[in-house]
Amino acid sequence: MKRFLERAVKWLLTASGFVTSLVILLIIAFLFTEGAGLFREHVLEDGYVLVLNRENTVKELSAAEIKAIFDEDVTNWNELGGPDMAIGTFRLEDADDYFTEEQLGPQYENAGSLIAALVESRPGMIAFIPESMLPEDPNLNFIKDKTISPGEVLAGSEWFPTATPAPLFGIWPLLSGTLWVSLFAILFALPFGISIAVYMAEVASGRVRNILKPIIELLNGIPSVVYGFFGLIVIVPLLQQVFGLPVGESGLAGSIVLAIMALPTIVTVAEDAMRNCPRSLREASLALGATKWQTISRVVIPASMSGIASGVVLGIGRAIGETMAVLMVTGNAAVVPTSILEPLRTIPATIAAELGEAPAGGAHYQSLFLLGVILFFITFIINLCVEYISSRSKAKYN
């Protein structure tokens, strides 16, 4: 009976591990599949076309160029390699400005032929209209509708997924905002975290340690939205006054909030690693004449580097993956930041804010999954770096 129970527990643990691993792999596969689907989507919305006058020689336009045209940032076709003509834009909602209700018809049944005639009569006009409205064989040029390219996404400097006629999915503003906030958060949290860990492990008395440790661990259980409220009410106004900013929501506010959130993880893991440092190493260092602080800095900390690195990566992971707190205090501006004092937006905050509004299966929806893939790779690279540091540390002190 005992042997049967042992085998049953063994198979149960094996099955649990297998199922867990399989579920993780399926989640990763689903994430990559949905994210890669963005590059199969077309620049223009399905069922719509961009048409030009026959005299216009422009055949292709990027999503950024289309947006610049309809935002009137580009006003002449020669700026896009075309003829020297002023650009005129037309959307379906502009039909009432050119035609009467009687001309368009009760159901807009005449709209297609009228719009085609309008574009034919105006050499510089570009129209964004449903393809189904156009008459057969219109005497017009069609802009080639390409699929979204990886270059436009990975190197794009504009994130505007709801723009029409052509949405922009440049992730660089979100990626730079994520790295910017996370870097400064770790720069703030790491020295304080290591200092507190050293104090608790090597300096503080047992009574003080027993008081501080539960308090620090309790900070891990506070919901992130509470940290966000604290940052919004306390940190944001303070930064606005100190630096004379027009708005206090900035990357610096997000970094400070994330540093506070990452601090308990770094302190707890690093302190446990230092307390597990072999007593023989400490005694050998002191026996050779080293002072207590020399022993801490040259023996305990290097010998505990593996655990300290684990604490740091857990802290970085929380900083990079945080959503609500960052969304509340960073200003949520999808622009490439040039200073830590400017508003910005991170990848997790973007996913949290926009996923509920993105139509399932559409380009916007798939772009958010692609952001999840980018976040996965960032975390994966950080984990590889920590594993490398940990392996070198273990090899040195084994």
PDB file of C-alpha atoms in Angstrom, residues 48-262:
ATOM      1  CA  TYR A  48     -11.633  50.622 -48.250  1.00  0.00           C
ATOM      2  CA  VAL A  49      -9.368  52.039 -50.949  1.00  0.00           C
ATOM      3  CA  LEU A  50      -7.354  55.185 -51.640  1.00  0.00           C
ATOM      4  CA  VAL A  51      -7.956  56.573 -55.136  1.00  0.00           C
ATOM      5  CA  LEU A  52      -6.168  59.336 -57.058  1.00  0.00           C
ATOM      6  CA  ASN A  53      -6.597  61.248 -60.277  1.00  0.00           C
ATOM      7  CA  ARG A  54      -5.043  59.622 -63.374  1.00  0.00           C
ATOM      8  CA  GLU A  55      -2.596  62.524 -63.689  1.00  0.00           C
ATOM      9  CA  ASN A  56      -1.056  61.679 -60.331  1.00  0.00           C
ATOM     10  CA  THR A  57       1.944  59.340 -60.690  1.00  0.00           C
ATOM     11  CA  VAL A  58       2.152  58.308 -57.031  1.00  0.00           C
ATOM     12  CA  LYS A  59       1.568  54.562 -56.695  1.00  0.00           C
ATOM     13  CA  GLU A  60       2.605  53.696 -53.131  1.00  0.00           C
ATOM     14  CA  LEU A  61       2.341  55.427 -49.759  1.00  0.00           C
ATOM     15  CA  SER A  62       3.436  54.310 -46.317  1.00  0.00           C
ATOM     16  CA  ALA A  63       1.076  54.485 -43.349  1.00  0.00           C
ATOM     17  CA  ALA A  64       2.997  57.488 -41.972  1.00  0.00           C
ATOM     18  CA  GLU A  65       2.718  59.312 -45.310  1.00  0.00           C
ATOM     19  CA  ILE A  66      -1.027  58.617 -45.519  1.00  0.00           C
ATOM     20  CA  LYS A  67      -1.538  59.980 -42.017  1.00  0.00           C
ATOM     21  CA  ALA A  68       0.566  63.054 -42.849  1.00  0.00           C
ATOM     22  CA  ILE A  69      -1.597  63.700 -45.935  1.00  0.00           C
ATOM     23  CA  PHE A  70      -4.927  63.499 -44.114  1.00  0.00           C
ATOM     24  CA  ASP A  71      -3.556  65.471 -41.145  1.00  0.00           C
ATOM     25  CA  GLU A  72      -2.478  68.141 -43.666  1.00  0.00           C
ATOM     26  CA  ASP A  73       1.151  67.932 -42.535  1.00  0.00           C
ATOM     27  CA  VAL A  74       2.024  67.303 -46.210  1.00  0.00           C
ATOM     28  CA  THR A  75       0.298  69.685 -48.633  1.00  0.00           C
ATOM     29  CA  ASN A  76       1.956  69.053 -52.009  1.00  0.00           C
ATOM     30  CA  TRP A  77       2.470  65.839 -53.953  1.00  0.00           C
ATOM     31  CA  ASN A  78       6.062  66.764 -54.844  1.00  0.00           C
ATOM     32  CA  GLU A  79       6.963  66.134 -51.189  1.00  0.00           C
ATOM     33  CA  LEU A  80       6.079  62.477 -51.820  1.00  0.00           C
ATOM     34  CA  GLY A  81       7.774  62.106 -55.196  1.00  0.00           C
ATOM     35  CA  GLY A  82       4.719  63.055 -57.214  1.00  0.00           C
ATOM     36  CA  PRO A  83       3.831  66.031 -59.464  1.00  0.00           C
ATOM     37  CA  ASP A  84       3.827  69.624 -58.271  1.00  0.00           C
ATOM     38  CA  MET A  85       0.167  69.773 -57.222  1.00  0.00           C
ATOM     39  CA  ALA A  86      -1.596  70.813 -54.048  1.00  0.00           C
ATOM     40  CA  ILE A  87      -3.105  67.900 -52.136  1.00  0.00           C
ATOM     41  CA  GLY A  88      -6.833  67.749 -51.534  1.00  0.00           C
ATOM     42  CA  THR A  89      -8.338  65.064 -49.307  1.00  0.00           C
ATOM     43  CA  PHE A  90     -11.764  63.463 -49.373  1.00  0.00           C
ATOM     44  CA  ARG A  91     -13.467  61.168 -46.877  1.00  0.00           C
ATOM     45  CA  LEU A  92     -16.942  59.749 -47.158  1.00  0.00           C
ATOM     46  CA  GLU A  93     -18.199  62.084 -44.418  1.00  0.00           C
ATOM     47  CA  ASP A  94     -17.139  65.023 -46.608  1.00  0.00           C
ATOM     48  CA  ALA A  95     -19.734  64.108 -49.264  1.00  0.00           C
ATOM     49  CA  ASP A  96     -22.276  66.600 -47.898  1.00  0.00           C
ATOM     50  CA  ASP A  97     -19.774  69.411 -48.508  1.00  0.00           C
ATOM     51  CA  TYR A  98     -19.667  68.658 -52.235  1.00  0.00           C
ATOM     52  CA  PHE A  99     -23.074  67.217 -53.099  1.00  0.00           C
ATOM     53  CA  THR A 100     -26.679  67.736 -52.134  1.00  0.00           C
ATOM     54  CA  GLU A 101     -28.891  65.055 -50.640  1.00  0.00           C
ATOM     55  CA  GLU A 102     -30.813  64.826 -53.895  1.00  0.00           C
ATOM     56  CA  GLN A 103     -27.604  64.167 -55.836  1.00  0.00           C
ATOM     57  CA  LEU A 104     -26.383  61.497 -53.412  1.00  0.00           C
ATOM     58  CA  GLY A 105     -29.728  59.726 -53.237  1.00  0.00           C
ATOM     59  CA  PRO A 106     -31.709  58.501 -50.221  1.00  0.00           C
ATOM     60  CA  GLN A 107     -29.398  55.505 -49.721  1.00  0.00           C
ATOM     61  CA  TYR A 108     -26.249  57.144 -51.104  1.00  0.00           C
ATOM     62  CA  GLU A 109     -26.718  55.044 -54.241  1.00  0.00           C
ATOM     63  CA  ASN A 110     -25.211  57.782 -56.441  1.00  0.00           C
ATOM     64  CA  ALA A 111     -22.329  58.591 -54.130  1.00  0.00           C
ATOM     65  CA  GLY A 112     -19.777  56.308 -55.813  1.00  0.00           C
ATOM     66  CA  SER A 113     -20.114  57.752 -59.306  1.00  0.00           C
ATOM     67  CA  LEU A 114     -20.190  61.319 -57.963  1.00  0.00           C
ATOM     68  CA  ILE A 115     -17.028  60.806 -55.910  1.00  0.00           C
ATOM     69  CA  ALA A 116     -15.255  59.161 -58.854  1.00  0.00           C
ATOM     70  CA  ALA A 117     -16.198  62.125 -61.078  1.00  0.00           C
ATOM     71  CA  LEU A 118     -15.017  64.550 -58.390  1.00  0.00           C
ATOM     72  CA  VAL A 119     -11.580  62.889 -58.157  1.00  0.00           C
ATOM     73  CA  GLU A 120     -11.325  62.785 -61.970  1.00  0.00           C
ATOM     74  CA  SER A 121     -11.959  66.532 -62.107  1.00  0.00           C
ATOM     75  CA  ARG A 122      -9.383  67.437 -59.423  1.00  0.00           C
ATOM     76  CA  PRO A 123      -5.816  66.306 -60.229  1.00  0.00           C
ATOM     77  CA  GLY A 124      -4.500  66.732 -56.695  1.00  0.00           C
ATOM     78  CA  MET A 125      -7.299  64.988 -54.805  1.00  0.00           C
ATOM     79  CA  ILE A 126      -6.990  61.715 -52.871  1.00  0.00           C
ATOM     80  CA  ALA A 127     -10.140  59.967 -51.652  1.00  0.00           C
ATOM     81  CA  PHE A 128     -10.603  57.338 -48.947  1.00  0.00           C
ATOM     82  CA  ILE A 129     -13.856  55.516 -49.660  1.00  0.00           C
ATOM     83  CA  PRO A 130     -15.416  52.032 -49.542  1.00  0.00           C
ATOM     84  CA  GLU A 131     -14.429  49.996 -52.585  1.00  0.00           C
ATOM     85  CA  SER A 132     -17.973  48.733 -52.996  1.00  0.00           C
ATOM     86  CA  MET A 133     -19.217  52.261 -53.739  1.00  0.00           C
ATOM     87  CA  LEU A 134     -17.044  52.790 -56.811  1.00  0.00           C
ATOM     88  CA  PRO A 135     -18.492  52.169 -60.267  1.00  0.00           C
ATOM     89  CA  GLU A 136     -17.039  49.412 -62.428  1.00  0.00           C
ATOM     90  CA  ASP A 137     -13.714  50.269 -64.111  1.00  0.00           C
ATOM     91  CA  PRO A 138     -13.365  53.791 -62.712  1.00  0.00           C
ATOM     92  CA  ASN A 139     -10.911  56.055 -64.496  1.00  0.00           C
ATOM     93  CA  LEU A 140      -8.776  56.427 -61.371  1.00  0.00           C
ATOM     94  CA  ASN A 141      -5.423  55.417 -59.909  1.00  0.00           C
ATOM     95  CA  PHE A 142      -5.434  53.155 -56.835  1.00  0.00           C
ATOM     96  CA  ILE A 143      -2.790  53.380 -54.104  1.00  0.00           C
ATOM     97  CA  LYS A 144      -1.273  49.934 -53.616  1.00  0.00           C
ATOM     98  CA  ASP A 145      -2.451  48.485 -50.298  1.00  0.00           C
ATOM     99  CA  LYS A 146       0.558  46.777 -48.723  1.00  0.00           C
ATOM    100  CA  THR A 147       0.746  44.625 -45.615  1.00  0.00           C
ATOM    101  CA  ILE A 148       2.121  46.116 -42.412  1.00  0.00           C
ATOM    102  CA  SER A 149       5.907  45.669 -42.423  1.00  0.00           C
ATOM    103  CA  PRO A 150       8.091  44.777 -39.413  1.00  0.00           C
ATOM    104  CA  GLY A 151      10.227  47.848 -40.082  1.00  0.00           C
ATOM    105  CA  GLU A 152       7.264  50.197 -39.710  1.00  0.00           C
ATOM    106  CA  VAL A 153       6.340  48.535 -36.418  1.00  0.00           C
ATOM    107  CA  LEU A 154       9.727  47.988 -34.786  1.00  0.00           C
ATOM    108  CA  ALA A 155      11.295  51.286 -35.877  1.00  0.00           C
ATOM    109  CA  GLY A 156       8.158  53.417 -36.056  1.00  0.00           C
ATOM    110  CA  SER A 157       8.070  56.519 -33.889  1.00  0.00           C
ATOM    111  CA  GLU A 158       4.270  56.928 -33.752  1.00  0.00           C
ATOM    112  CA  TRP A 159       1.715  54.781 -31.944  1.00  0.00           C
ATOM    113  CA  PHE A 160      -1.726  55.696 -33.273  1.00  0.00           C
ATOM    114  CA  PRO A 161      -3.659  52.424 -33.746  1.00  0.00           C
ATOM    115  CA  THR A 162      -7.028  54.113 -34.265  1.00  0.00           C
ATOM    116  CA  ALA A 163      -5.936  56.545 -36.998  1.00  0.00           C
ATOM    117  CA  THR A 164      -7.791  56.513 -40.307  1.00  0.00           C
ATOM    118  CA  PRO A 165      -7.236  55.813 -43.142  1.00  0.00           C
ATOM    119  CA  ALA A 166      -3.996  54.122 -41.993  1.00  0.00           C
ATOM    120  CA  PRO A 167      -3.288  53.280 -38.331  1.00  0.00           C
ATOM    121  CA  LEU A 168       0.274  53.523 -37.053  1.00  0.00           C
ATOM    122  CA  PHE A 169       1.782  50.790 -34.878  1.00  0.00           C
ATOM    123  CA  GLY A 170       5.284  52.123 -34.195  1.00  0.00           C
ATOM    124  CA  ILE A 171       6.320  50.582 -30.873  1.00  0.00           C
ATOM    125  CA  TRP A 172       9.437  52.679 -30.298  1.00  0.00           C
ATOM    126  CA  PRO A 173       7.650  55.263 -28.050  1.00  0.00           C
ATOM    127  CA  LEU A 174       6.267  52.462 -25.862  1.00  0.00           C
ATOM    128  CA  LEU A 175       9.508  50.474 -25.774  1.00  0.00           C
ATOM    129  CA  SER A 176      11.622  53.521 -24.926  1.00  0.00           C
ATOM    130  CA  GLY A 177       9.136  54.556 -22.244  1.00  0.00           C
ATOM    131  CA  THR A 178       9.241  51.095 -20.673  1.00  0.00           C
ATOM    132  CA  LEU A 179      13.046  50.927 -20.643  1.00  0.00           C
ATOM    133  CA  TRP A 180      13.332  54.542 -19.468  1.00  0.00           C
ATOM    134  CA  VAL A 181      11.041  54.076 -16.469  1.00  0.00           C
ATOM    135  CA  SER A 182      12.423  50.642 -15.542  1.00  0.00           C
ATOM    136  CA  LEU A 183      16.052  51.786 -15.724  1.00  0.00           C
ATOM    137  CA  PHE A 184      15.524  54.721 -13.388  1.00  0.00           C
ATOM    138  CA  ALA A 185      13.365  52.620 -11.072  1.00  0.00           C
ATOM    139  CA  ILE A 186      16.185  50.120 -10.634  1.00  0.00           C
ATOM    140  CA  LEU A 187      18.762  52.918 -10.236  1.00  0.00           C
ATOM    141  CA  PHE A 188      16.664  54.238  -7.358  1.00  0.00           C
ATOM    142  CA  ALA A 189      15.715  50.906  -5.793  1.00  0.00           C
ATOM    143  CA  LEU A 190      18.975  48.963  -6.092  1.00  0.00           C
ATOM    144  CA  PRO A 191      21.268  51.010  -3.782  1.00  0.00           C
ATOM    145  CA  PHE A 192      18.538  51.461  -1.177  1.00  0.00           C
ATOM    146  CA  GLY A 193      17.518  47.815  -1.382  1.00  0.00           C
ATOM    147  CA  ILE A 194      21.065  46.478  -0.984  1.00  0.00           C
ATOM    148  CA  SER A 195      21.779  48.924   1.849  1.00  0.00           C
ATOM    149  CA  ILE A 196      18.674  47.876   3.774  1.00  0.00           C
ATOM    150  CA  ALA A 197      19.450  44.206   3.149  1.00  0.00           C
ATOM    151  CA  VAL A 198      23.015  44.638   4.456  1.00  0.00           C
ATOM    152  CA  TYR A 199      21.724  46.425   7.540  1.00  0.00           C
ATOM    153  CA  MET A 200      19.138  43.763   8.313  1.00  0.00           C
ATOM    154  CA  ALA A 201      21.460  40.811   7.652  1.00  0.00           C
ATOM    155  CA  GLU A 202      24.723  42.046   9.153  1.00  0.00           C
ATOM    156  CA  VAL A 203      24.148  45.052  11.403  1.00  0.00           C
ATOM    157  CA  ALA A 204      20.673  45.099  12.951  1.00  0.00           C
ATOM    158  CA  SER A 205      19.964  43.276  16.179  1.00  0.00           C
ATOM    159  CA  GLY A 206      17.596  40.329  16.199  1.00  0.00           C
ATOM    160  CA  ARG A 207      14.857  42.448  17.777  1.00  0.00           C
ATOM    161  CA  VAL A 208      15.110  45.177  15.142  1.00  0.00           C
ATOM    162  CA  ARG A 209      15.237  42.589  12.347  1.00  0.00           C
ATOM    163  CA  ASN A 210      12.117  40.856  13.638  1.00  0.00           C
ATOM    164  CA  ILE A 211      10.276  44.190  13.507  1.00  0.00           C
ATOM    165  CA  LEU A 212      11.555  45.398  10.125  1.00  0.00           C
ATOM    166  CA  LYS A 213      11.270  42.169   8.154  1.00  0.00           C
ATOM    167  CA  PRO A 214       7.462  41.710   8.510  1.00  0.00           C
ATOM    168  CA  ILE A 215       6.912  45.397   7.727  1.00  0.00           C
ATOM    169  CA  ILE A 216       8.967  45.204   4.532  1.00  0.00           C
ATOM    170  CA  GLU A 217       7.317  41.955   3.462  1.00  0.00           C
ATOM    171  CA  LEU A 218       3.913  43.525   4.123  1.00  0.00           C
ATOM    172  CA  LEU A 219       4.685  46.153   1.475  1.00  0.00           C
ATOM    173  CA  ASN A 220       4.659  43.369  -1.138  1.00  0.00           C
ATOM    174  CA  GLY A 221       1.006  42.695  -0.399  1.00  0.00           C
ATOM    175  CA  ILE A 222      -0.213  46.244  -1.058  1.00  0.00           C
ATOM    176  CA  PRO A 223      -2.175  46.408  -4.349  1.00  0.00           C
ATOM    177  CA  SER A 224      -0.447  48.302  -7.126  1.00  0.00           C
ATOM    178  CA  VAL A 225      -3.402  50.655  -7.534  1.00  0.00           C
ATOM    179  CA  VAL A 226      -2.794  51.875  -3.964  1.00  0.00           C
ATOM    180  CA  TYR A 227       0.787  52.741  -4.913  1.00  0.00           C
ATOM    181  CA  GLY A 228      -0.663  54.511  -7.930  1.00  0.00           C
ATOM    182  CA  PHE A 229      -2.974  56.617  -5.757  1.00  0.00           C
ATOM    183  CA  PHE A 230      -0.062  57.466  -3.451  1.00  0.00           C
ATOM    184  CA  GLY A 231       2.042  58.523  -6.429  1.00  0.00           C
ATOM    185  CA  LEU A 232      -0.794  60.560  -7.935  1.00  0.00           C
ATOM    186  CA  ILE A 233      -1.593  62.416  -4.706  1.00  0.00           C
ATOM    187  CA  VAL A 234       1.885  62.811  -3.178  1.00  0.00           C
ATOM    188  CA  ILE A 235       4.705  62.268  -5.683  1.00  0.00           C
ATOM    189  CA  VAL A 236       3.161  63.915  -8.776  1.00  0.00           C
ATOM    190  CA  PRO A 237       2.361  67.298  -7.088  1.00  0.00           C
ATOM    191  CA  LEU A 238       5.755  67.256  -5.344  1.00  0.00           C
ATOM    192  CA  LEU A 239       7.671  66.761  -8.598  1.00  0.00           C
ATOM    193  CA  GLN A 240       5.563  69.430 -10.289  1.00  0.00           C
ATOM    194  CA  GLN A 241       6.527  71.962  -7.613  1.00  0.00           C
ATOM    195  CA  VAL A 242      10.183  70.968  -7.291  1.00  0.00           C
ATOM    196  CA  PHE A 243      10.977  70.938 -11.029  1.00  0.00           C
ATOM    197  CA  GLY A 244       8.453  73.569 -12.118  1.00  0.00           C
ATOM    198  CA  LEU A 245       6.727  71.202 -14.536  1.00  0.00           C
ATOM    199  CA  PRO A 246       3.476  72.032 -16.349  1.00  0.00           C
ATOM    200  CA  VAL A 247       2.189  68.600 -15.260  1.00  0.00           C
ATOM    201  CA  GLY A 248       3.653  66.316 -12.633  1.00  0.00           C
ATOM    202  CA  GLU A 249       2.751  63.076 -14.426  1.00  0.00           C
ATOM    203  CA  SER A 250       6.096  62.029 -15.850  1.00  0.00           C
ATOM    204  CA  GLY A 251       8.566  59.222 -16.257  1.00  0.00           C
ATOM    205  CA  LEU A 252      10.271  60.261 -13.022  1.00  0.00           C
ATOM    206  CA  ALA A 253       7.029  59.855 -11.071  1.00  0.00           C
ATOM    207  CA  GLY A 254       6.604  56.380 -12.550  1.00  0.00           C
ATOM    208  CA  SER A 255      10.211  55.473 -11.731  1.00  0.00           C
ATOM    209  CA  ILE A 256       9.853  56.526  -8.099  1.00  0.00           C
ATOM    210  CA  VAL A 257       6.598  54.598  -7.663  1.00  0.00           C
ATOM    211  CA  LEU A 258       8.094  51.492  -9.280  1.00  0.00           C
ATOM    212  CA  ALA A 259      11.240  51.803  -7.148  1.00  0.00           C
ATOM    213  CA  ILE A 260       9.073  51.801  -4.006  1.00  0.00           C
ATOM    214  CA  MET A 261       7.191  48.753  -5.307  1.00  0.00           C
ATOM    215  CA  ALA A 262      10.367  46.853  -6.229  1.00  0.00           C
TER     216      ALA A 262
END
